[in-house]
Coordinates of C-alpha atoms in Angstrom, one line a residue:
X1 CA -6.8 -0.9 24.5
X2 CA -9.0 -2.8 22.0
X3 CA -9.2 -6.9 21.7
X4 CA -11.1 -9.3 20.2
X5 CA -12.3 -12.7 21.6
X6 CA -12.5 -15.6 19.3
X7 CA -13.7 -13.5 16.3
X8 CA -14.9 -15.5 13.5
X9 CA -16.2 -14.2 10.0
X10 CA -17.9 -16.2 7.4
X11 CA -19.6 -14.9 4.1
X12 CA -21.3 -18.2 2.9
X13 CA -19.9 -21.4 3.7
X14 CA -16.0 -19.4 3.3
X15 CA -14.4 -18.3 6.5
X16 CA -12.4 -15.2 5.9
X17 CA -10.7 -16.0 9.7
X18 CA -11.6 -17.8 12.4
X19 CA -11.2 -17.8 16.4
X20 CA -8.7 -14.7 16.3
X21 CA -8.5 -13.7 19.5
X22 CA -5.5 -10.7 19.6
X23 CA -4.8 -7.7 22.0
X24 CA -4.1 -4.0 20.6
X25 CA -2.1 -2.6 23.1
X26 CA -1.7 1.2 23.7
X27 CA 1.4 2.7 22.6
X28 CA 1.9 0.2 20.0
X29 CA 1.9 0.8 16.2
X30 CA 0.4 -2.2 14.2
X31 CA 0.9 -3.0 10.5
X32 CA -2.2 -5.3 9.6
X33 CA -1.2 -7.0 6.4
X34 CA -1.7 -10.3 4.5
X35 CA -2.4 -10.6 1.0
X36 CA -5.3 -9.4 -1.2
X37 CA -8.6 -10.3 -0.8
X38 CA -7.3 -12.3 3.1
X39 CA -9.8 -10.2 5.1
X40 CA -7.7 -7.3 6.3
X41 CA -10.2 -4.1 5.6
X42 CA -13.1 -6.7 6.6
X43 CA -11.0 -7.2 10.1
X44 CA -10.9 -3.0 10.6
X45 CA -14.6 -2.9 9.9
X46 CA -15.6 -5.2 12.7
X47 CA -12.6 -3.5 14.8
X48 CA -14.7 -0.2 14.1
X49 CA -18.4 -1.9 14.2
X50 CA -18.9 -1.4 10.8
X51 CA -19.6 -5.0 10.4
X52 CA -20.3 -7.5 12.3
X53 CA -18.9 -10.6 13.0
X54 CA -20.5 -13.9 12.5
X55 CA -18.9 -15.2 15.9
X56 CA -17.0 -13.1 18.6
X57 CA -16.9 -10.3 20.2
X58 CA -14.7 -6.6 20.0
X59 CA -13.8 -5.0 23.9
X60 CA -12.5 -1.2 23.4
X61 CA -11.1 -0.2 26.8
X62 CA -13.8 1.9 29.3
X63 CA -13.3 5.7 27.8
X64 CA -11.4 4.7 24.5
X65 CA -11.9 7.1 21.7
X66 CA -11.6 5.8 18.0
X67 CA -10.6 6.9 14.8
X68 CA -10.9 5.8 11.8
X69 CA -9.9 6.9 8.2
X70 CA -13.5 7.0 5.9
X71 CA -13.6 5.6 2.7
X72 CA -16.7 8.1 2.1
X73 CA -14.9 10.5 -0.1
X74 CA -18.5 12.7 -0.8
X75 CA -19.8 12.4 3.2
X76 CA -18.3 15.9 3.6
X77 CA -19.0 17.7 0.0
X78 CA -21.1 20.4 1.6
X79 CA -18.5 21.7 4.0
X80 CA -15.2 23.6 3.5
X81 CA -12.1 22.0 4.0
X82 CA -11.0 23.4 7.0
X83 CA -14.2 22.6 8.9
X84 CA -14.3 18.8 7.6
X85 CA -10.9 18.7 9.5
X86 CA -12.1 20.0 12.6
X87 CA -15.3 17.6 12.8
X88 CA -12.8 15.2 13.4
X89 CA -13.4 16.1 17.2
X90 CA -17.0 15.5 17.3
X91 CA -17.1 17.2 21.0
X92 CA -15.1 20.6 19.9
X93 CA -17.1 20.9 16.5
X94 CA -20.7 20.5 18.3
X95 CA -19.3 22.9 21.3
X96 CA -18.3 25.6 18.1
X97 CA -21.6 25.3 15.9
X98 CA -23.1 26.3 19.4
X99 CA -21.1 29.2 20.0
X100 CA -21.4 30.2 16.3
X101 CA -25.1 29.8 16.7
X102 CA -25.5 32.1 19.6
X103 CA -23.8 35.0 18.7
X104 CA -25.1 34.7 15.1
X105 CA -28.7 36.2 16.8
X106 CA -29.8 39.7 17.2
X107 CA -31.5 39.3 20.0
X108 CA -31.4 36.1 22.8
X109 CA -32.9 34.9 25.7
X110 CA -31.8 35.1 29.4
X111 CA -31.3 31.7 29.4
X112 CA -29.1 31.8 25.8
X113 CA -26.8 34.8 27.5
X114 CA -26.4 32.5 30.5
X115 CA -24.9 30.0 28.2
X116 CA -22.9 32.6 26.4
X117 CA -20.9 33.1 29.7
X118 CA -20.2 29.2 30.1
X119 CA -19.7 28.3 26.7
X120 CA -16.4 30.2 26.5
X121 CA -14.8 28.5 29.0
X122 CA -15.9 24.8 28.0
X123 CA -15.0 25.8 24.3
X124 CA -11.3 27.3 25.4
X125 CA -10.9 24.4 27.3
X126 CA -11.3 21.8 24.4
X127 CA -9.2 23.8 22.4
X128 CA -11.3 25.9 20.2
X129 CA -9.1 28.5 20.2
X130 CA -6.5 26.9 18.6
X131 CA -8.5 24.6 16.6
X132 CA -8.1 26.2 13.1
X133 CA -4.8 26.5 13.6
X134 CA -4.2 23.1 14.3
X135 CA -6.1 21.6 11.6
X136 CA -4.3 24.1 9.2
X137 CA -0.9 22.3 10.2
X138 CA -2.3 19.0 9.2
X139 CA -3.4 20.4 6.2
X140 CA 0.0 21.6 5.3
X141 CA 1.6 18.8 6.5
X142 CA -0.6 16.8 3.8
X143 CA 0.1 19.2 0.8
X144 CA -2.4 21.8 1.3
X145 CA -1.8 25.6 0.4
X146 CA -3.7 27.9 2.8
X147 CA -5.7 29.5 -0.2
X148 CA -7.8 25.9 -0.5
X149 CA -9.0 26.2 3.1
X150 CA -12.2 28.2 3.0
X151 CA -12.9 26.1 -0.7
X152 CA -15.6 23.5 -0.5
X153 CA -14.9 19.7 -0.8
X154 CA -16.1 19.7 -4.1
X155 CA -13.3 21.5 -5.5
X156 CA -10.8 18.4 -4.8
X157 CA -10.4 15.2 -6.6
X158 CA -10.5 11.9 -4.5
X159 CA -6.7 11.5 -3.9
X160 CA -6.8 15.0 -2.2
X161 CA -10.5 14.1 -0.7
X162 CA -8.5 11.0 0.8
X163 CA -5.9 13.6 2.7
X164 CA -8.6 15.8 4.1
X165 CA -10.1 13.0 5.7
X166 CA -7.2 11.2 6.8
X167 CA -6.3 14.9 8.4
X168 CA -10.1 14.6 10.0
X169 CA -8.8 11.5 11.6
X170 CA -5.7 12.3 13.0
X171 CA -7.5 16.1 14.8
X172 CA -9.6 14.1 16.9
X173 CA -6.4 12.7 18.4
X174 CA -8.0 9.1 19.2
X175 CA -6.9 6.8 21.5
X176 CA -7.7 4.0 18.7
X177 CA -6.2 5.1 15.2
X178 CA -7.4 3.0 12.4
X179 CA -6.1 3.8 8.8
X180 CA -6.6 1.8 6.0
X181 CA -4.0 2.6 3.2
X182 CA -3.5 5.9 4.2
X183 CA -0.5 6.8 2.2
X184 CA -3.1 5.9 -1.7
X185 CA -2.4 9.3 -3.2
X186 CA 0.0 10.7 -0.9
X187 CA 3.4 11.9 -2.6
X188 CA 7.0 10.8 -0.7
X189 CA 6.8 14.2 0.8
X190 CA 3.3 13.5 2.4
X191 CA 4.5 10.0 2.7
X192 CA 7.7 11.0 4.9
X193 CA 5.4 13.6 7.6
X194 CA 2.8 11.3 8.5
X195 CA 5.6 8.7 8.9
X196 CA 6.9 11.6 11.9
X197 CA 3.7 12.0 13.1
X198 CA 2.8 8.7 13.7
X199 CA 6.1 7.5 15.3
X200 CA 5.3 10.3 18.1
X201 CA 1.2 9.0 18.5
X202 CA 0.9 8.4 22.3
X203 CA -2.1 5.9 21.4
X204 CA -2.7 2.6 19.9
X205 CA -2.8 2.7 15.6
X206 CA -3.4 -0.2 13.7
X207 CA -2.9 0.5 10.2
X208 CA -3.2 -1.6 6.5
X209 CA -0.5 -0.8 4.0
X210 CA 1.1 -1.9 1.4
X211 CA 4.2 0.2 1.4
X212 CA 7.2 -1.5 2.5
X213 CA 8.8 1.7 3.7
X214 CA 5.8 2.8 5.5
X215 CA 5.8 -0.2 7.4
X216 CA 9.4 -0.3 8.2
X217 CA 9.3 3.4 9.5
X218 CA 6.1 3.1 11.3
X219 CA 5.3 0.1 13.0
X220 CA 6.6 -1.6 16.1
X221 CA 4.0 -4.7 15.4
X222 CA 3.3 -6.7 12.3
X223 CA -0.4 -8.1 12.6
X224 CA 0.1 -11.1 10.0
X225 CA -3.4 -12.1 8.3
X226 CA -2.8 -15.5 7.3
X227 CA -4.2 -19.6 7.5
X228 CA -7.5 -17.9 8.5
X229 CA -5.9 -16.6 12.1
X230 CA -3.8 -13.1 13.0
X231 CA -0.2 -13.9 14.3
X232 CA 1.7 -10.9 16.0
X233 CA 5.3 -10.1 15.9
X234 CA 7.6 -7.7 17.6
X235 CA 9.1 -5.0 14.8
X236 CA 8.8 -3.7 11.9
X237 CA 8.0 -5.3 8.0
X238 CA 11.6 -6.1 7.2
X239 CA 11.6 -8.3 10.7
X240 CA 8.7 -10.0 10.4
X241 CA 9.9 -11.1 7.0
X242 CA 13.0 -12.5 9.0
X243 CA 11.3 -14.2 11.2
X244 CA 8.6 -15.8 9.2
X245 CA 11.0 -17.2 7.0
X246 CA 12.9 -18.5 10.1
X247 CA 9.9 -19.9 11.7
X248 CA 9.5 -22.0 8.7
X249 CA 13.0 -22.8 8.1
X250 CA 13.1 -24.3 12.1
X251 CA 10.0 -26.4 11.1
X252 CA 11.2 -28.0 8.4
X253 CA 14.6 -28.9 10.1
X254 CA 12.4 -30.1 12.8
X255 CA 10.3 -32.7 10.0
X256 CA 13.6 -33.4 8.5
X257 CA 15.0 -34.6 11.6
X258 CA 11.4 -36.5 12.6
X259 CA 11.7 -38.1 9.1
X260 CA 15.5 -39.6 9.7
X261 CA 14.5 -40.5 12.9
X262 CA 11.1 -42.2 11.4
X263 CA 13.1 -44.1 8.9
X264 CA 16.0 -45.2 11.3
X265 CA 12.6 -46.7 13.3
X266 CA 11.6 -48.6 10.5
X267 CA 14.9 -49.9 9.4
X268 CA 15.1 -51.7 12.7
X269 CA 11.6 -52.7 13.0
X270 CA 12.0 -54.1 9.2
X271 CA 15.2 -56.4 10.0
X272 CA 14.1 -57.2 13.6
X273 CA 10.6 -58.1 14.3
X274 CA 11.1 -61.2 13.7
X275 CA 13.9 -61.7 15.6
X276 CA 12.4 -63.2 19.0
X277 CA 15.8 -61.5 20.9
X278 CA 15.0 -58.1 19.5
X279 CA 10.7 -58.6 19.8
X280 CA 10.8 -56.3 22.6
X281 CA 12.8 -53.8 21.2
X282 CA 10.8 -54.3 17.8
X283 CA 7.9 -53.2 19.2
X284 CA 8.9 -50.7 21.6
X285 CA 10.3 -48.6 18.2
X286 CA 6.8 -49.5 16.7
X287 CA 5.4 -47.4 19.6
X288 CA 7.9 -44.4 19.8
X289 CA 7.2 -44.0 15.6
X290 CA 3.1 -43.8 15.9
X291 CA 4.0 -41.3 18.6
X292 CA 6.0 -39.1 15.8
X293 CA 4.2 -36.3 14.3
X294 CA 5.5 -34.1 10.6
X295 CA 3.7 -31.4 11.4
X296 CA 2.1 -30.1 8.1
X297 CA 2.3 -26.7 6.1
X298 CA -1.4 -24.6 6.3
X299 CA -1.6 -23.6 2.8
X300 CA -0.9 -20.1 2.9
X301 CA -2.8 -17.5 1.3
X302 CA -0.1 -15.3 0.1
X303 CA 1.0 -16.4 -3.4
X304 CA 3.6 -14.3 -5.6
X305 CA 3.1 -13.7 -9.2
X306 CA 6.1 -14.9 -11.3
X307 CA 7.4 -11.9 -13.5
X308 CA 9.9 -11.2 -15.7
X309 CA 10.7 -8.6 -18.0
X310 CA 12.3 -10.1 -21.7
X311 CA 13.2 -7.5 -24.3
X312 CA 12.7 -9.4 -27.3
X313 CA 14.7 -6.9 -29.4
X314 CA 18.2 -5.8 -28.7
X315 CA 18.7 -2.3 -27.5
X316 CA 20.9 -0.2 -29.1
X317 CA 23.1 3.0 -27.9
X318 CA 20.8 6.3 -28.5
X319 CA 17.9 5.8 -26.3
X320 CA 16.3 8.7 -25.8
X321 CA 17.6 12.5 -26.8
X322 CA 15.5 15.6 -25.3
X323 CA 16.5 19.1 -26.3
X324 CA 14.5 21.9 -24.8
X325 CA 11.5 20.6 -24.4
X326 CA 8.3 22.8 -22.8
X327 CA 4.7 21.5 -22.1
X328 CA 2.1 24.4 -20.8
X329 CA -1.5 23.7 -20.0
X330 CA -3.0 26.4 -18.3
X331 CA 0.5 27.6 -16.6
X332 CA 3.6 25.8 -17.9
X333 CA 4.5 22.2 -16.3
X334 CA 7.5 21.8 -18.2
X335 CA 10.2 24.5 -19.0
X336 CA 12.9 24.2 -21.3
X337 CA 14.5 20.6 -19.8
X338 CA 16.9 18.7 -21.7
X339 CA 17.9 14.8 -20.9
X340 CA 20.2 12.2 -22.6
X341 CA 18.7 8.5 -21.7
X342 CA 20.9 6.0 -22.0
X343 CA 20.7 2.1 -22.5
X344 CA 21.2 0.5 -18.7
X345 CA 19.5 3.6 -17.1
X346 CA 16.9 3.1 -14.5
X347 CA 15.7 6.8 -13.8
X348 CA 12.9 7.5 -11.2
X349 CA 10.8 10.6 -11.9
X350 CA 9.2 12.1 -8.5
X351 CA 7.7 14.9 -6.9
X352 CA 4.5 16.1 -5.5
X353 CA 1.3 15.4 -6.5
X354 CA -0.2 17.6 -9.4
X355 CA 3.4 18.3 -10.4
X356 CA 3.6 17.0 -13.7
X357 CA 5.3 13.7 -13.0
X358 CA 3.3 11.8 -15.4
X359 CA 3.0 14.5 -18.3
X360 CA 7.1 14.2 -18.4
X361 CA 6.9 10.3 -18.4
X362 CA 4.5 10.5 -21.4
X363 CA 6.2 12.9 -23.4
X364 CA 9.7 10.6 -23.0
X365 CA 7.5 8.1 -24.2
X366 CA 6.0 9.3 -26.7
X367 CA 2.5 9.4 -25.7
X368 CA 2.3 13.3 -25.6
X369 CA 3.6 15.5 -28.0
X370 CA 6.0 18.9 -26.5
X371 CA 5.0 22.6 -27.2
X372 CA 8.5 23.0 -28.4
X373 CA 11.8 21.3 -28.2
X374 CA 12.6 17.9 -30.0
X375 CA 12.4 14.8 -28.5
X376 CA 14.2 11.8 -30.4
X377 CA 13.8 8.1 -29.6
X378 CA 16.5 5.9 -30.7
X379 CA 14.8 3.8 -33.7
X380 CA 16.1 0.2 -31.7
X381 CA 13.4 1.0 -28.7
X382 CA 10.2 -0.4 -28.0
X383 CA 8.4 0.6 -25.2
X384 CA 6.4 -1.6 -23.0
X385 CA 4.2 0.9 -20.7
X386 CA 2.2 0.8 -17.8
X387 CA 0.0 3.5 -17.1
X388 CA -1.0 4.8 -14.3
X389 CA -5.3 3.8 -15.3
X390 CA -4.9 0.5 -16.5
X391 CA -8.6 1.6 -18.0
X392 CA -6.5 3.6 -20.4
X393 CA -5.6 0.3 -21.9
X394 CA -8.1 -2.5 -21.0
X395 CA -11.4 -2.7 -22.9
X396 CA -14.0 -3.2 -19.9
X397 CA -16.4 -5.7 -21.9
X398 CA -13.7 -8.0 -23.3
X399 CA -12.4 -11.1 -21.4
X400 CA -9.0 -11.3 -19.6
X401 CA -8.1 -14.4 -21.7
X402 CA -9.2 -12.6 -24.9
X403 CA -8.2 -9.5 -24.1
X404 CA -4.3 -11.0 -23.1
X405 CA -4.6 -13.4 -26.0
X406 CA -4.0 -10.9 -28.9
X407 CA -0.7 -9.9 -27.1
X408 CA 0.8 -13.7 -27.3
X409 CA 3.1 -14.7 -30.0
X410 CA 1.5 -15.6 -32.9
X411 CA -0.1 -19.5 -32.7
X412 CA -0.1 -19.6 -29.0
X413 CA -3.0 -22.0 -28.0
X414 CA -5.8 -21.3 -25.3
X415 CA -4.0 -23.5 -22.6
X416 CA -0.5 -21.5 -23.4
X417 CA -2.1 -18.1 -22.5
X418 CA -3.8 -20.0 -19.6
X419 CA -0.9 -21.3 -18.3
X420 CA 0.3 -17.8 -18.7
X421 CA -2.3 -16.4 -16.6
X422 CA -1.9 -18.8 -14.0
X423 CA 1.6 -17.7 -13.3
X424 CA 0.3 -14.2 -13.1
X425 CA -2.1 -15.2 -10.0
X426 CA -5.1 -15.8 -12.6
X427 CA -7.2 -19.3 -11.9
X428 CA -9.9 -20.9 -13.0
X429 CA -12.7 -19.1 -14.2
X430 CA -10.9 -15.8 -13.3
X431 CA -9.7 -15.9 -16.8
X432 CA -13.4 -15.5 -18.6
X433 CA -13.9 -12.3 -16.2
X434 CA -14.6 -8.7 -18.1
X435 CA -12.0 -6.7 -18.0
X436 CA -14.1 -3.6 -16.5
X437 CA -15.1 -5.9 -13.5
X438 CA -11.6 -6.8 -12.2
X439 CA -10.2 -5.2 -9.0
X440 CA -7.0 -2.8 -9.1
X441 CA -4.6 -5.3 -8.6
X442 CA -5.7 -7.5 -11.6
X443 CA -5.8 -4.7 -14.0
X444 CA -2.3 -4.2 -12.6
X445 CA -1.4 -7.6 -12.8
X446 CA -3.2 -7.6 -16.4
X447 CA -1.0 -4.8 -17.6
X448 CA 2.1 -6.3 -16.5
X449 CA 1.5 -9.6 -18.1
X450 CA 0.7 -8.0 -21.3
X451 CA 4.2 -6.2 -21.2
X452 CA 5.8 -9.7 -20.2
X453 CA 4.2 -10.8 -24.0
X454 CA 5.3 -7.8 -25.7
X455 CA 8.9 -8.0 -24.9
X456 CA 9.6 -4.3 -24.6
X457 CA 13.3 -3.2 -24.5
X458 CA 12.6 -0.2 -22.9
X459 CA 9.9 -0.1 -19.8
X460 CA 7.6 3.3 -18.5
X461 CA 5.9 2.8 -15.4
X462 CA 3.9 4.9 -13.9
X463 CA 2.8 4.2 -10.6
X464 CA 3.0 0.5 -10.9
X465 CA 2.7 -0.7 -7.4
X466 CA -0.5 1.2 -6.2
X467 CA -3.3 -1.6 -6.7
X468 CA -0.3 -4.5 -6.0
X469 CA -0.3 -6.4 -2.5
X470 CA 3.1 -7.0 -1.4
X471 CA 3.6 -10.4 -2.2
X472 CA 3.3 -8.7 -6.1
X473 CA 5.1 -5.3 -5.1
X474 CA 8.3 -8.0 -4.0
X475 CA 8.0 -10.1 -7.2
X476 CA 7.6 -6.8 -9.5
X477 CA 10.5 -5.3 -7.5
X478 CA 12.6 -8.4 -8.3
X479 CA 11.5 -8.6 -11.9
X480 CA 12.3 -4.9 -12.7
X481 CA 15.9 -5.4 -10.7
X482 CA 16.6 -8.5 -13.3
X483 CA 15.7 -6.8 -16.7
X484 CA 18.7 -5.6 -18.6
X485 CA 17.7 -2.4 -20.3
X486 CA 16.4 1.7 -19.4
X487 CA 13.6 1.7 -17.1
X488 CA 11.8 4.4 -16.4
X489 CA 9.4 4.8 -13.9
X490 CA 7.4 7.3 -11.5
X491 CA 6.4 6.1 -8.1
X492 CA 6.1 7.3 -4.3
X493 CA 7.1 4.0 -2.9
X494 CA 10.5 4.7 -1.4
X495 CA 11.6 1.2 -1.4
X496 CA 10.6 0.9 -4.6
X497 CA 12.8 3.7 -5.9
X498 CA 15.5 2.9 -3.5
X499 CA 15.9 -0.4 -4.6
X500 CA 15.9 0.4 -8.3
X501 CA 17.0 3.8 -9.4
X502 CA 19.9 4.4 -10.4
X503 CA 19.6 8.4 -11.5
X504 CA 16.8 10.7 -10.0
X505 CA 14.5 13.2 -11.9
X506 CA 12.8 15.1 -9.5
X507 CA 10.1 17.8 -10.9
X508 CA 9.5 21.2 -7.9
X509 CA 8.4 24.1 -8.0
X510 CA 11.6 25.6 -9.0
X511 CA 12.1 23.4 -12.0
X512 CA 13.8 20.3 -12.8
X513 CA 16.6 18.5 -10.8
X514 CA 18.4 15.7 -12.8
X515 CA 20.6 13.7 -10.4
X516 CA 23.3 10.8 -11.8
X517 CA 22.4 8.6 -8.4
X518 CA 20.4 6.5 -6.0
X519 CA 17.8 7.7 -3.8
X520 CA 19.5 7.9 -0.7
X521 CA 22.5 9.4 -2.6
X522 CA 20.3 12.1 -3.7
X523 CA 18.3 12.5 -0.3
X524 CA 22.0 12.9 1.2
X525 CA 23.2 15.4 -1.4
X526 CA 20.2 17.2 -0.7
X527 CA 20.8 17.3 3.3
X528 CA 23.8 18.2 2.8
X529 CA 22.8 21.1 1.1
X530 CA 20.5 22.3 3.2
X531 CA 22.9 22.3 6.0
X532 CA 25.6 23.8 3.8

């Protein structure tokens, strides 16, 4: 078990949270969320003792082990991949550098062959013998192929750093888990097995995500970091949605019904106070109204972007036309695949990591050009894209506001494109900020806002809810669901595909599968025949 006692934490004179005194209780699964920038990663470093808080204290139950996912993706760089996995049980990994020690020498002491005999059974009995085994099943579970096991850190980017740490983490088998964002990086299929493998954790994890599915699957708590203060509810994302919303809903039929009562109050006080019959009365009303309270909003921290998508040129018939396209870089990525696009499509490309997900988007799109084949786009489109590095796009020493500005329509004045900004969650001085300085989810937001200028008939996303909290993942969703025209779009969020797609292009091993449905149509057509 793991609680905090009136944990407060300031930076400056600006309290991130104050007095949040909340208990983690063991076989419980909590999602910590809130919006950007609210305090949640600065909440699972004091949880961890990472930080410390500026009033308060932490209590992990007598014997409590804890994990935690590291955001040190080069702490491990001089190890193999296998071995990082297994120092995630500090106890087993010190009890098998031992053993390794020992009977690495030629010659040992009486004392050292003494050990020898021990050391067997207190390494058998933490489960060295099956401890490569069982870190190899993590490592599959995450993606891994068994010839990348003995292959230092160093040959591994930082999305497939992330995995081998977040497989560390789950070895150790803590009685604490603490992820934050563990599913960054991970494909669906990724996504999907840890979802498994954490609904069958006998301990306590307390995780921060922003995918919607993820939460739904995993948690039976939502931790809410909002008005400075942690509230808990019982369930998953989707309930604690419900039940905020009806939480407010019930207070503001409460002030509604203090209000009538408040003005029938001052009605009679108005006509009868001085009316020497009704005095008593009179003032007996005066008394039950100062006693009424409207209980005011806390001004929430969780705002929403408002986004919409408005093609400012109509779309005609012929989209896009692929005929036998291939694209090869050191081994062939893309084999002979042919695609009609048409106008109201909404087609979702996915598939693992490293697949070539993005490499099909772009040559759809025009941004790469095909080995062989044709490609032909239909000469009504124009394409608003997102990338999947907004750095792609953004020049890191301009402004925002100057950098946005040369996407408005011609004459637009300063306050128009501030205005514009605003809506899009940028205030004040946020809009004289360099572009290289801004954090994921304002390069995202950036990106989208200069699509929302351009007026793009047809949209490429790729990967566009990564940075985004979920206050902008919901608005994004409900843009994208309003706007008229073919959308194209790679992602690993399964609502996010689920809620959109409406024909599936998934990229394997074996090839290319085109499918004319929805996600769970093609999930079920899939199960179906697997069984068949």
């Amino acid at each position: 078990m793991i609680t905090t006692s009136q944990i407060t934490m300031r930076f400056s004179k600006t309290a991130l949270f104050e007095d949040v005194s909340v208990k983690f209780v063991p076989g419980n699964r909590y999602g910590l969320i809130g919006a950007n920038g609210c305090g949640k990663s600065t909440f699972m470093k004091i949880l961890t003792g990472q930080l410390e808080p500026s009033e308060g204290e932490v209590v992990i139950g007598t014997g409590c082990t804890l994990g935690y996912l590291r955001q040190d993706h080069s702490a491990f760089d001089k190890h193999t991949i296998i071995d990082t996995v297994c120092m995630g049980n500090s106890n087993l990994w010190k009890l098998h550098c031992e053993r390794e020690d020992l009977y690495s020498k030629d010659e040992i002491t009486d004392e050292e062959h003494e050990r020898c005999g021990h050391i067997e059974d207190e390494f058998g009995e933490a489960g060295g013998y099956t401890m490569e085994s069982e870190a190899a099943t993590l490592l599959i579970g995450l993606g891994f192929t068994e010839d990348l096991f003995e292959e230092n850190m160093t040959v591994l980017q930082g999305g497939f750093k992330l995995r081998v740490l977040l497989a560390q983490v789950l070895f150790g088998k803590p009685d604490l888990l603490l992820l934050d964002e563990p599913t960054n990086h991970l494909d669906m299929e990724s996504i999907e097995w840890l979802v498994e493998l954490l609904k069958r954790y006998p301990g306590t994890v307390i995780t921060i995500s922003h995918d919607r599915f993820f939460l739904n699957q995993v948690c039976t708590h939502i931790a809410d970091l909002d008005f400075h203060e942690i509230r808990l509810f019982t369930g998953n994302y989707d309930d604690f949605t419900i039940a905020s919303l009806e939480a407010r809903e019930q207070q503001e039929k409460a002030n509604k019904k203090v209000e009538k009562q408040a003005n029938e109050l001052k009605a009679f006080i108005s006509r009868f106070s001085s009316n020497a019959s009704k005095a008593k009365q009179a003032t007996s009303r005066k008394k039950t109204l100062d006693k009424l309270e409207i209980k005011k909003f806390k001004a929430s921290s969780r705002v929403s972007p408002f986004i919409r998508f408005q093609p400012k040129k109509r779309l005609g018939d012929k989209v896009i036309e692929v005929e036998n396209i291939t694209k090869s870089y050191d081994e062939p990525i893309i084999s002979d695949f042919s695609c009609t696009i048409g106008p109201k499509e909404r087609i979702a490309i996915i598939g693992k990591n490293g697949i070539g997900k993005t490499t099909l988007l772009n040559l759809l799109c025009g941004q790469l050009k095909s080995d062989s084949g044709k490609i032909t786009v239909g000469e009504t489109v124009q394409i608003g894209r997102f990338p999947q590095d907004a750095d792609e796009i953004l020049e890191q020493k301009t402004s925002a506001l100057e950098w946005l500005g040369r996407y408005a329509a011609p004459g637009s004045s300063e306050v128009e494109i501030r205005s514009f900004m605003g809506k899009m969650l940028f205030r004040g001085q946020d809009v004289l900020k360099e572009t290289g300085v801004l954090s994921g989810g304002e390069k995202a937001r950036m990106i989208l806002s200069k699509m929302m200028m351009e007026g793009g008939n047809v949209l490429s996303l790729d990967e566009p809810t990564n940075h985004l909290d979920l206050e902008s993942i919901e608005a994004l969703n409900f843009g994208l669901s309003l706007f008229p025209n073919t959308l194209i779009f790679v992602s690993h969020d399964h609502r996010f595909i689920a809620t959109l797609a409406t024909r599936i292009i998934e990229i394997s091993e074996t090839g290319i599968t085109d499918y004319p449905g929805t996600l769970d149509e093609y999930e079920a057509a899939k199960q179906k025949q697997k069984k068949g």
